[in-house]
Coordinates of C-alpha atoms and ligand atoms in Angstrom, one line a residue:
M44 CA 26.5 -21.9 -26.4
S45 CA 22.8 -21.3 -26.1
L46 CA 20.1 -23.7 -24.8
K47 CA 18.7 -23.6 -28.3
T48 CA 21.7 -25.2 -29.9
K49 CA 22.8 -27.3 -27.0
D50 CA 19.5 -28.8 -26.0
P51 CA 17.0 -28.1 -28.7
Q52 CA 14.5 -30.6 -27.2
I53 CA 14.0 -28.7 -23.9
Y54 CA 14.4 -25.3 -25.7
D55 CA 11.6 -26.3 -28.0
L56 CA 9.3 -27.4 -25.1
I57 CA 10.0 -24.0 -23.3
Q58 CA 9.1 -22.1 -26.5
R59 CA 5.9 -24.1 -26.9
E60 CA 4.9 -23.5 -23.3
R61 CA 5.7 -19.8 -23.7
K62 CA 3.3 -19.7 -26.7
R63 CA 0.7 -21.5 -24.7
E64 CA 1.0 -19.1 -21.8
M65 CA 0.8 -16.1 -24.3
E66 CA -2.2 -17.4 -26.3
T67 CA -4.5 -18.6 -23.5
L68 CA -6.2 -17.0 -20.5
D69 CA -4.8 -18.2 -17.2
L70 CA -7.6 -18.3 -14.7
I71 CA -5.9 -20.7 -12.4
A72 CA -6.1 -18.9 -9.0
S73 CA -2.7 -20.1 -7.8
E74 CA -0.7 -19.1 -10.9
N75 CA 0.8 -15.8 -12.0
F76 CA 3.5 -14.3 -14.1
A77 CA 6.8 -13.6 -12.3
S78 CA 8.7 -10.5 -13.6
K79 CA 11.8 -10.8 -15.7
E80 CA 13.8 -9.5 -12.7
V81 CA 12.4 -12.2 -10.4
M82 CA 13.3 -14.8 -13.1
E83 CA 16.8 -13.3 -13.5
A84 CA 17.5 -13.8 -9.8
L85 CA 16.0 -17.3 -9.9
G86 CA 18.1 -18.4 -12.9
S87 CA 21.3 -16.8 -11.5
I88 CA 24.6 -18.4 -10.4
L89 CA 23.4 -18.2 -6.8
G90 CA 21.9 -21.6 -7.4
N91 CA 25.5 -22.9 -7.5
K92 CA 26.1 -22.3 -3.8
Y93 CA 25.6 -24.6 -0.9
A94 CA 24.8 -22.7 2.4
E95 CA 23.3 -25.1 4.9
N96 CA 22.2 -23.5 8.2
Y97 CA 21.6 -19.7 8.6
P98 CA 23.6 -16.5 7.9
G99 CA 26.7 -16.4 10.1
K100 CA 26.5 -20.1 11.1
R101 CA 27.0 -21.9 7.8
Y102 CA 28.5 -25.4 7.5
Y103 CA 30.3 -24.3 4.2
G104 CA 32.9 -21.7 3.4
G105 CA 32.4 -19.0 0.9
C106 CA 29.0 -17.9 2.2
E107 CA 29.8 -14.2 3.0
I108 CA 27.8 -13.0 0.0
V109 CA 24.9 -15.4 0.1
D110 CA 24.6 -14.5 3.8
Q111 CA 23.8 -10.9 2.7
V112 CA 21.3 -12.2 0.1
E113 CA 19.4 -14.1 2.8
E114 CA 19.5 -11.3 5.3
L115 CA 18.2 -8.8 2.7
A116 CA 15.4 -11.2 1.8
R117 CA 14.4 -11.5 5.5
D118 CA 14.5 -7.8 6.0
R119 CA 12.3 -7.2 2.9
V120 CA 9.8 -9.8 4.1
R121 CA 9.6 -7.9 7.4
E122 CA 8.9 -4.6 5.6
A123 CA 6.4 -6.0 3.0
F124 CA 4.3 -7.7 5.7
K125 CA 4.9 -5.0 8.4
L126 CA 6.1 -7.5 10.9
P127 CA 6.3 -6.3 14.5
L128 CA 9.8 -6.3 16.1
D129 CA 9.1 -9.5 18.0
W130 CA 8.5 -11.5 14.9
H131 CA 11.0 -13.7 13.1
V132 CA 11.3 -14.7 9.4
N133 CA 12.5 -17.9 7.7
V134 CA 12.9 -17.6 3.9
Q135 CA 14.3 -21.1 3.3
P136 CA 11.2 -23.3 2.8
Y137 CA 11.4 -24.9 -0.7
S138 CA 7.7 -24.4 -1.3
G139 CA 4.3 -24.0 0.5
S140 CA 3.9 -27.7 1.4
P141 CA 7.3 -28.2 3.1
A142 CA 6.7 -24.8 5.0
N143 CA 3.5 -26.2 6.5
L144 CA 5.2 -29.5 7.5
E145 CA 8.0 -27.6 9.0
V146 CA 5.6 -25.6 11.3
Y147 CA 3.8 -28.7 12.4
N148 CA 7.1 -30.5 13.0
A149 CA 8.3 -27.5 15.1
L150 CA 5.3 -27.1 17.3
L151 CA 3.6 -30.5 17.6
E152 CA 4.1 -34.1 18.2
P153 CA 2.8 -36.8 15.9
G154 CA -0.8 -37.6 16.9
D155 CA -1.5 -34.1 18.1
T156 CA -4.8 -32.5 17.1
I157 CA -5.0 -29.8 14.4
M158 CA -8.1 -28.1 13.3
A159 CA -8.3 -27.0 9.6
L160 CA -10.8 -26.7 6.7
D161 CA -11.3 -29.9 4.7
L162 CA -9.9 -30.2 1.1
L163 CA -13.2 -30.2 -0.7
S164 CA -14.4 -27.1 1.1
G165 CA -11.2 -25.2 0.2
G166 CA -8.4 -26.5 2.4
H167 CA -5.0 -27.6 1.2
L168 CA -3.6 -31.2 0.9
T169 CA -1.2 -30.3 3.7
H170 CA -4.1 -29.4 5.9
G171 CA -4.6 -33.0 6.8
S172 CA -6.0 -34.7 3.7
P173 CA -6.0 -38.4 4.3
V174 CA -3.8 -39.0 1.2
N175 CA -1.2 -36.6 2.5
F176 CA 1.6 -37.2 5.0
T177 CA 0.0 -34.6 7.3
G178 CA -3.2 -36.5 7.5
K179 CA -1.4 -39.7 8.3
T180 CA 0.8 -38.1 11.0
Y181 CA -1.4 -35.7 12.9
K182 CA -5.0 -36.0 14.1
F183 CA -6.8 -33.5 11.9
V184 CA -10.3 -32.5 12.8
H185 CA -11.9 -30.6 9.9
Y186 CA -14.3 -27.7 10.1
G187 CA -16.5 -27.0 7.0
L188 CA -18.3 -24.1 5.5
S189 CA -21.8 -23.2 6.4
P190 CA -24.2 -25.1 4.1
K191 CA -26.5 -22.1 4.0
T192 CA -24.0 -19.3 3.3
G193 CA -20.9 -21.2 1.9
K194 CA -18.9 -19.1 4.3
L195 CA -16.8 -19.8 7.4
D196 CA -19.1 -20.2 10.4
Y197 CA -17.1 -18.9 13.4
M198 CA -19.6 -20.1 15.9
E199 CA -19.4 -23.6 14.6
I200 CA -15.6 -23.5 14.5
L201 CA -15.6 -22.4 18.2
K202 CA -18.0 -25.2 19.1
L203 CA -15.8 -27.7 17.4
A204 CA -12.6 -26.3 19.0
D205 CA -14.3 -26.5 22.4
K206 CA -15.1 -30.2 21.8
V207 CA -11.8 -31.4 20.3
N208 CA -9.2 -29.1 22.1
P209 CA -6.8 -28.7 19.2
K210 CA -3.2 -27.8 19.8
L211 CA -3.2 -25.8 16.7
I212 CA -5.9 -24.0 14.7
L213 CA -5.1 -23.5 11.0
C214 CA -6.8 -20.8 9.0
G215 CA -5.9 -20.2 5.3
Y216 CA -7.3 -21.7 2.1
T217 CA -6.7 -22.6 -1.5
A218 CA -10.3 -22.1 -2.5
Y219 CA -12.2 -19.6 -0.3
S220 CA -13.4 -16.4 -1.8
R221 CA -14.3 -14.4 1.2
E222 CA -12.5 -12.1 3.6
I223 CA -11.2 -13.9 6.6
D224 CA -11.9 -12.5 10.1
F225 CA -8.5 -13.3 11.7
K226 CA -9.5 -11.7 15.0
K227 CA -12.3 -14.2 15.4
F228 CA -9.9 -17.0 14.8
R229 CA -7.6 -15.5 17.5
E230 CA -10.5 -15.4 20.0
I231 CA -11.3 -19.1 19.2
A232 CA -7.6 -20.1 19.6
D233 CA -7.4 -18.2 22.9
K234 CA -10.5 -19.9 24.3
V235 CA -8.9 -23.4 23.8
R236 CA -5.3 -22.3 24.2
A237 CA -4.3 -23.4 20.7
V238 CA -1.6 -22.0 18.5
A239 CA -3.1 -19.8 15.8
M240 CA -1.5 -20.6 12.4
A241 CA -2.4 -18.8 9.1
D242 CA -1.5 -20.2 5.7
I243 CA -1.8 -17.1 3.5
S244 CA -0.3 -18.8 0.4
H245 CA -3.1 -17.6 -1.9
I246 CA -3.8 -14.1 -0.5
A247 CA -0.3 -13.0 0.5
G248 CA -0.1 -10.5 -2.4
L249 CA -3.4 -8.9 -1.4
I250 CA -2.3 -8.8 2.2
A251 CA 1.1 -7.1 1.3
A252 CA -0.9 -4.5 -0.6
D253 CA -3.5 -4.0 2.1
A254 CA -6.2 -5.4 -0.3
H255 CA -7.0 -8.0 2.4
P256 CA -6.6 -7.7 6.2
S257 CA -3.5 -9.3 7.7
P258 CA -3.4 -12.1 10.3
I259 CA -0.1 -10.9 11.7
P260 CA -1.5 -8.6 14.4
F261 CA -3.5 -11.6 15.8
F262 CA -1.7 -14.9 14.9
D263 CA 1.4 -16.8 16.2
V264 CA 2.7 -18.3 12.9
V265 CA 2.1 -17.5 9.3
T266 CA 3.2 -19.5 6.3
S267 CA 3.0 -18.4 2.6
T268 CA 4.1 -19.4 -0.8
T269 CA 5.7 -16.6 -2.8
H270 CA 4.5 -17.5 -6.3
K271 CA 0.7 -17.0 -6.2
T272 CA -0.8 -13.5 -5.8
L273 CA 2.7 -12.3 -4.6
R274 CA 4.0 -13.0 -8.1
G275 CA 7.4 -14.3 -7.0
P276 CA 9.5 -17.5 -7.4
R277 CA 8.1 -20.9 -6.5
A278 CA 9.2 -20.8 -2.9
A279 CA 7.7 -20.1 0.6
I280 CA 8.3 -18.2 3.8
I281 CA 7.5 -18.7 7.5
M282 CA 6.8 -15.7 9.7
C283 CA 6.4 -16.3 13.5
K284 CA 6.5 -14.8 16.9
D285 CA 10.1 -14.8 18.3
K286 CA 9.2 -17.4 20.9
F287 CA 8.8 -20.0 18.1
A288 CA 11.8 -18.8 16.1
T289 CA 14.3 -21.4 17.3
A290 CA 11.9 -24.3 17.0
I291 CA 10.9 -23.2 13.5
D292 CA 14.4 -22.6 12.2
K293 CA 15.6 -26.0 13.5
S294 CA 12.6 -27.7 12.0
V295 CA 13.4 -26.1 8.5
F296 CA 17.1 -27.0 8.8
P297 CA 18.2 -29.6 9.8
G298 CA 14.8 -31.0 10.6
M299 CA 13.3 -31.2 7.1
Q300 CA 15.5 -29.6 4.6
G301 CA 19.2 -29.5 3.5
G302 CA 20.8 -26.6 1.6
P303 CA 18.6 -23.6 1.0
H304 CA 17.9 -22.5 -2.6
I305 CA 19.8 -19.2 -2.4
N306 CA 18.7 -18.3 -6.0
A307 CA 15.1 -18.6 -4.9
I308 CA 15.8 -16.6 -1.8
A309 CA 17.3 -13.8 -3.9
A310 CA 14.1 -14.0 -6.1
I311 CA 12.0 -13.6 -2.9
A312 CA 14.0 -10.5 -2.1
V313 CA 13.3 -9.1 -5.5
T314 CA 9.6 -10.0 -5.1
M315 CA 9.3 -8.2 -1.7
K316 CA 10.9 -5.1 -3.2
E317 CA 8.3 -5.2 -6.0
A318 CA 5.5 -5.8 -3.5
K319 CA 6.2 -2.4 -1.9
T320 CA 5.8 -0.4 -5.1
A321 CA 2.7 1.7 -6.0
G322 CA 2.4 -0.4 -9.1
F323 CA 1.9 -3.6 -7.0
R324 CA -0.7 -1.9 -4.8
K325 CA -2.6 -1.0 -8.0
Y326 CA -2.3 -4.5 -9.3
A327 CA -3.7 -6.0 -6.1
E328 CA -6.6 -3.6 -6.0
Q329 CA -7.4 -4.4 -9.6
V330 CA -7.2 -8.2 -8.9
V331 CA -10.1 -7.8 -6.5
K332 CA -12.1 -5.5 -8.7
N333 CA -11.5 -7.9 -11.7
C334 CA -12.6 -10.9 -9.7
K335 CA -15.9 -9.2 -8.6
A336 CA -16.5 -8.1 -12.2
M337 CA -16.1 -11.6 -13.5
A338 CA -18.3 -13.0 -10.7
H339 CA -21.1 -10.5 -11.4
T340 CA -21.1 -11.2 -15.1
L341 CA -21.2 -15.0 -14.5
Q342 CA -24.1 -14.5 -12.1
D343 CA -25.9 -12.5 -14.8
F344 CA -25.6 -15.6 -17.0
G345 CA -27.2 -17.8 -14.3
F346 CA -24.0 -19.3 -12.8
K347 CA -24.0 -20.0 -9.1
I348 CA -21.0 -18.7 -7.2
V349 CA -20.2 -20.4 -3.9
S350 CA -21.0 -18.0 -1.0
G351 CA -22.6 -15.6 -3.5
G352 CA -19.5 -13.8 -4.6
T353 CA -15.9 -12.9 -3.9
D354 CA -13.9 -10.5 -1.8
N355 CA -10.5 -11.6 -3.1
H356 CA -8.8 -13.0 -6.2
L357 CA -10.8 -16.2 -6.7
M358 CA -14.3 -17.6 -6.9
I359 CA -15.7 -21.1 -6.9
V360 CA -18.4 -21.7 -9.6
D361 CA -20.9 -24.3 -8.6
L362 CA -21.9 -26.1 -11.8
T363 CA -24.6 -28.3 -10.3
N364 CA -27.3 -26.3 -12.2
K365 CA -25.4 -26.4 -15.5
N366 CA -25.4 -30.1 -16.2
I367 CA -21.6 -30.4 -16.4
T368 CA -19.0 -31.7 -13.9
G369 CA -16.0 -29.7 -12.7
L370 CA -13.6 -31.9 -14.7
D371 CA -15.6 -31.7 -17.9
A372 CA -16.0 -28.0 -17.6
R373 CA -12.3 -27.6 -17.1
K374 CA -11.5 -29.6 -20.2
L375 CA -14.2 -27.8 -22.3
L376 CA -12.9 -24.4 -21.2
E377 CA -9.4 -25.4 -22.0
S378 CA -10.4 -26.3 -25.5
A379 CA -11.6 -22.7 -25.8
G380 CA -8.2 -21.3 -24.5
I381 CA -9.5 -20.6 -21.0
V382 CA -7.4 -22.4 -18.4
T383 CA -9.0 -23.2 -15.0
S384 CA -8.9 -25.9 -12.4
Q385 CA -11.7 -28.2 -11.1
S386 CA -12.8 -27.5 -7.6
G387 CA -15.0 -29.0 -4.9
I388 CA -18.0 -27.1 -3.5
P389 CA -19.0 -27.2 0.2
Q390 CA -20.6 -30.6 1.0
D391 CA -19.6 -31.7 -2.5
P392 CA -21.3 -35.1 -3.2
R393 CA -18.7 -35.8 -5.9
K394 CA -15.0 -36.8 -5.6
P395 CA -11.9 -34.5 -5.7
W396 CA -10.8 -35.6 -9.1
D397 CA -14.2 -34.8 -10.7
P398 CA -16.0 -32.4 -8.3
S399 CA -18.9 -30.1 -8.9
G400 CA -17.2 -26.9 -9.5
V401 CA -14.4 -24.9 -11.1
R402 CA -12.2 -22.4 -9.5
L403 CA -11.5 -19.1 -11.3
G404 CA -8.8 -16.6 -10.4
S405 CA -8.1 -13.1 -11.6
A406 CA -4.4 -12.6 -10.6
A407 CA -2.6 -13.8 -13.7
V408 CA -4.9 -12.0 -16.1
T409 CA -4.6 -8.8 -14.0
S410 CA -0.8 -9.1 -14.3
R411 CA -1.4 -8.9 -18.1
G412 CA -3.1 -5.5 -17.6
M413 CA -6.7 -6.7 -18.0
K414 CA -9.5 -4.7 -16.3
E415 CA -13.2 -5.0 -15.6
K416 CA -14.2 -4.8 -19.2
E417 CA -12.0 -7.7 -20.2
M418 CA -13.3 -9.7 -17.2
Q419 CA -16.8 -9.3 -18.5
K420 CA -15.7 -10.5 -21.9
I421 CA -14.0 -13.6 -20.4
A422 CA -17.1 -14.4 -18.3
S423 CA -19.3 -14.1 -21.5
W424 CA -17.0 -16.6 -23.3
I425 CA -17.2 -19.0 -20.3
A426 CA -21.0 -18.8 -20.3
A427 CA -21.2 -19.2 -24.1
V428 CA -18.9 -22.2 -24.2
I429 CA -20.6 -24.0 -21.3
T430 CA -24.0 -23.4 -22.9
D431 CA -22.9 -24.5 -26.4
P432 CA -19.7 -26.6 -26.4
S433 CA -19.6 -26.6 -30.2
I434 CA -18.3 -23.0 -30.3
A435 CA -15.1 -23.9 -28.2
A436 CA -12.7 -23.9 -31.2
K437 CA -14.0 -20.6 -32.5
V438 CA -13.7 -19.0 -29.1
K439 CA -10.1 -20.3 -28.8
Q440 CA -9.2 -18.3 -31.9
E441 CA -10.9 -15.2 -30.5
V442 CA -9.1 -15.7 -27.2
K443 CA -5.8 -16.0 -29.0
R444 CA -6.3 -12.7 -30.8
F445 CA -7.5 -11.0 -27.6
C446 CA -4.4 -12.1 -25.7
K447 CA -2.1 -10.4 -28.2
N448 CA -3.2 -7.1 -26.7
F449 CA -2.2 -8.1 -23.2
P450 CA 1.5 -9.1 -23.2
A451 CA 2.3 -11.1 -20.0
P452 CA 5.1 -9.8 -17.8
G453 CA 8.3 -11.9 -18.1
L454 CA 7.2 -13.6 -21.3
Ligands
PLP177 C1 -0.6 -23.5 -2.8 C2 -0.8 -23.8 -1.3 C3 0.1 -24.5 -0.6 C4 1.3 -25.3 -1.2 O1 2.1 -24.7 -1.9 P1 3.1 -25.6 -2.9 O2 4.2 -24.6 -3.1 O3 2.3 -26.0 -4.0 O4 3.7 -26.7 -2.1 C5 -0.1 -24.6 0.8 N1 -1.2 -24.0 1.3 C6 -2.1 -23.4 0.6 C7 -3.3 -22.8 1.3 C8 -1.9 -23.2 -0.7 O5 -2.9 -22.6 -1.4

């Protein structure tokens, strides 16, 4: 029997969500469209299988096939991220947040000092936000962005590191639009003998396609989700130098997780194969070009972009000169079929729930085949709606028609 006949309620909700995804513009920087093939692996019978522990050492029988799935996924991660021979891969983390906890748990004791970017400047909840388990368990000292440039200030980060002597320095953001100088972070970490950890959840797809430099030549541990610019399943990976492999593996299982989601691991393998194609490289390059095009058009309309622009797939629009808050702008744009997320700006005087900016990303719309011309169109709609909220309903109809020409992969 089909889902449609057996569970019409859930079937109907999925159809309505499909329609929403088709008829609106997804500018949420952390979202994307996974391919049909990724979803086929994710929705497969592999989800039936329990396989606690790692290939060759499982606590359950019947794992000879899923062992091969996990090994293939690990090999393909190695290839996609060009890992040196003395690096190790763990593909079991359920998602980005557990992956980060698993690294801290492997390498630190509760109360140890970690340096990271604060949430409102573009860090993640798991980078020591006071409302998060990480902020309650470890001593986080947050660096900010330069108030003048809106960018990372490596001299300030070094000064702070010298003062607080962190055991681990974390670099990697949910809302930072500029290229990261990983070598500088390595130098800072070396000066204070800290472990250098990168969380590339957002930019992993760009890194795999060489559209952003990689931390791997310089860092000790790298975590990433697989569902953002990488366009895979909701899951995560940890890559680390061999000397941390045992501690990391133990921390993932049995430290923090039980049975791995083999279906998600198979979908990671499919994602990594896709990431090595010429088509993926083109997509990643276009993501960056599209983001720049959108930023330039918005600037032409008088919008302030934090740090003055973007080098990657996202930008933060500072709305303080537009007489609207981040939350209100998000709601208004949504009523025009343009889906975004509210975002803090550096030194934001407002609170995280209703901050001073919105975050815009170009990955999902690029996956639909949109190019610079379309980005300019989207930016003009954003400018028009923020200037005159009364046209939102009309724009929503235009967006719906526009979206018909750009079918989303997997839908
Ligand atoms: C998205 C993100 C995460 C968390 O991922 P989830 O899968 O939502 O738990 C962690 N770190 C960064 C930098 C992220 O952007």
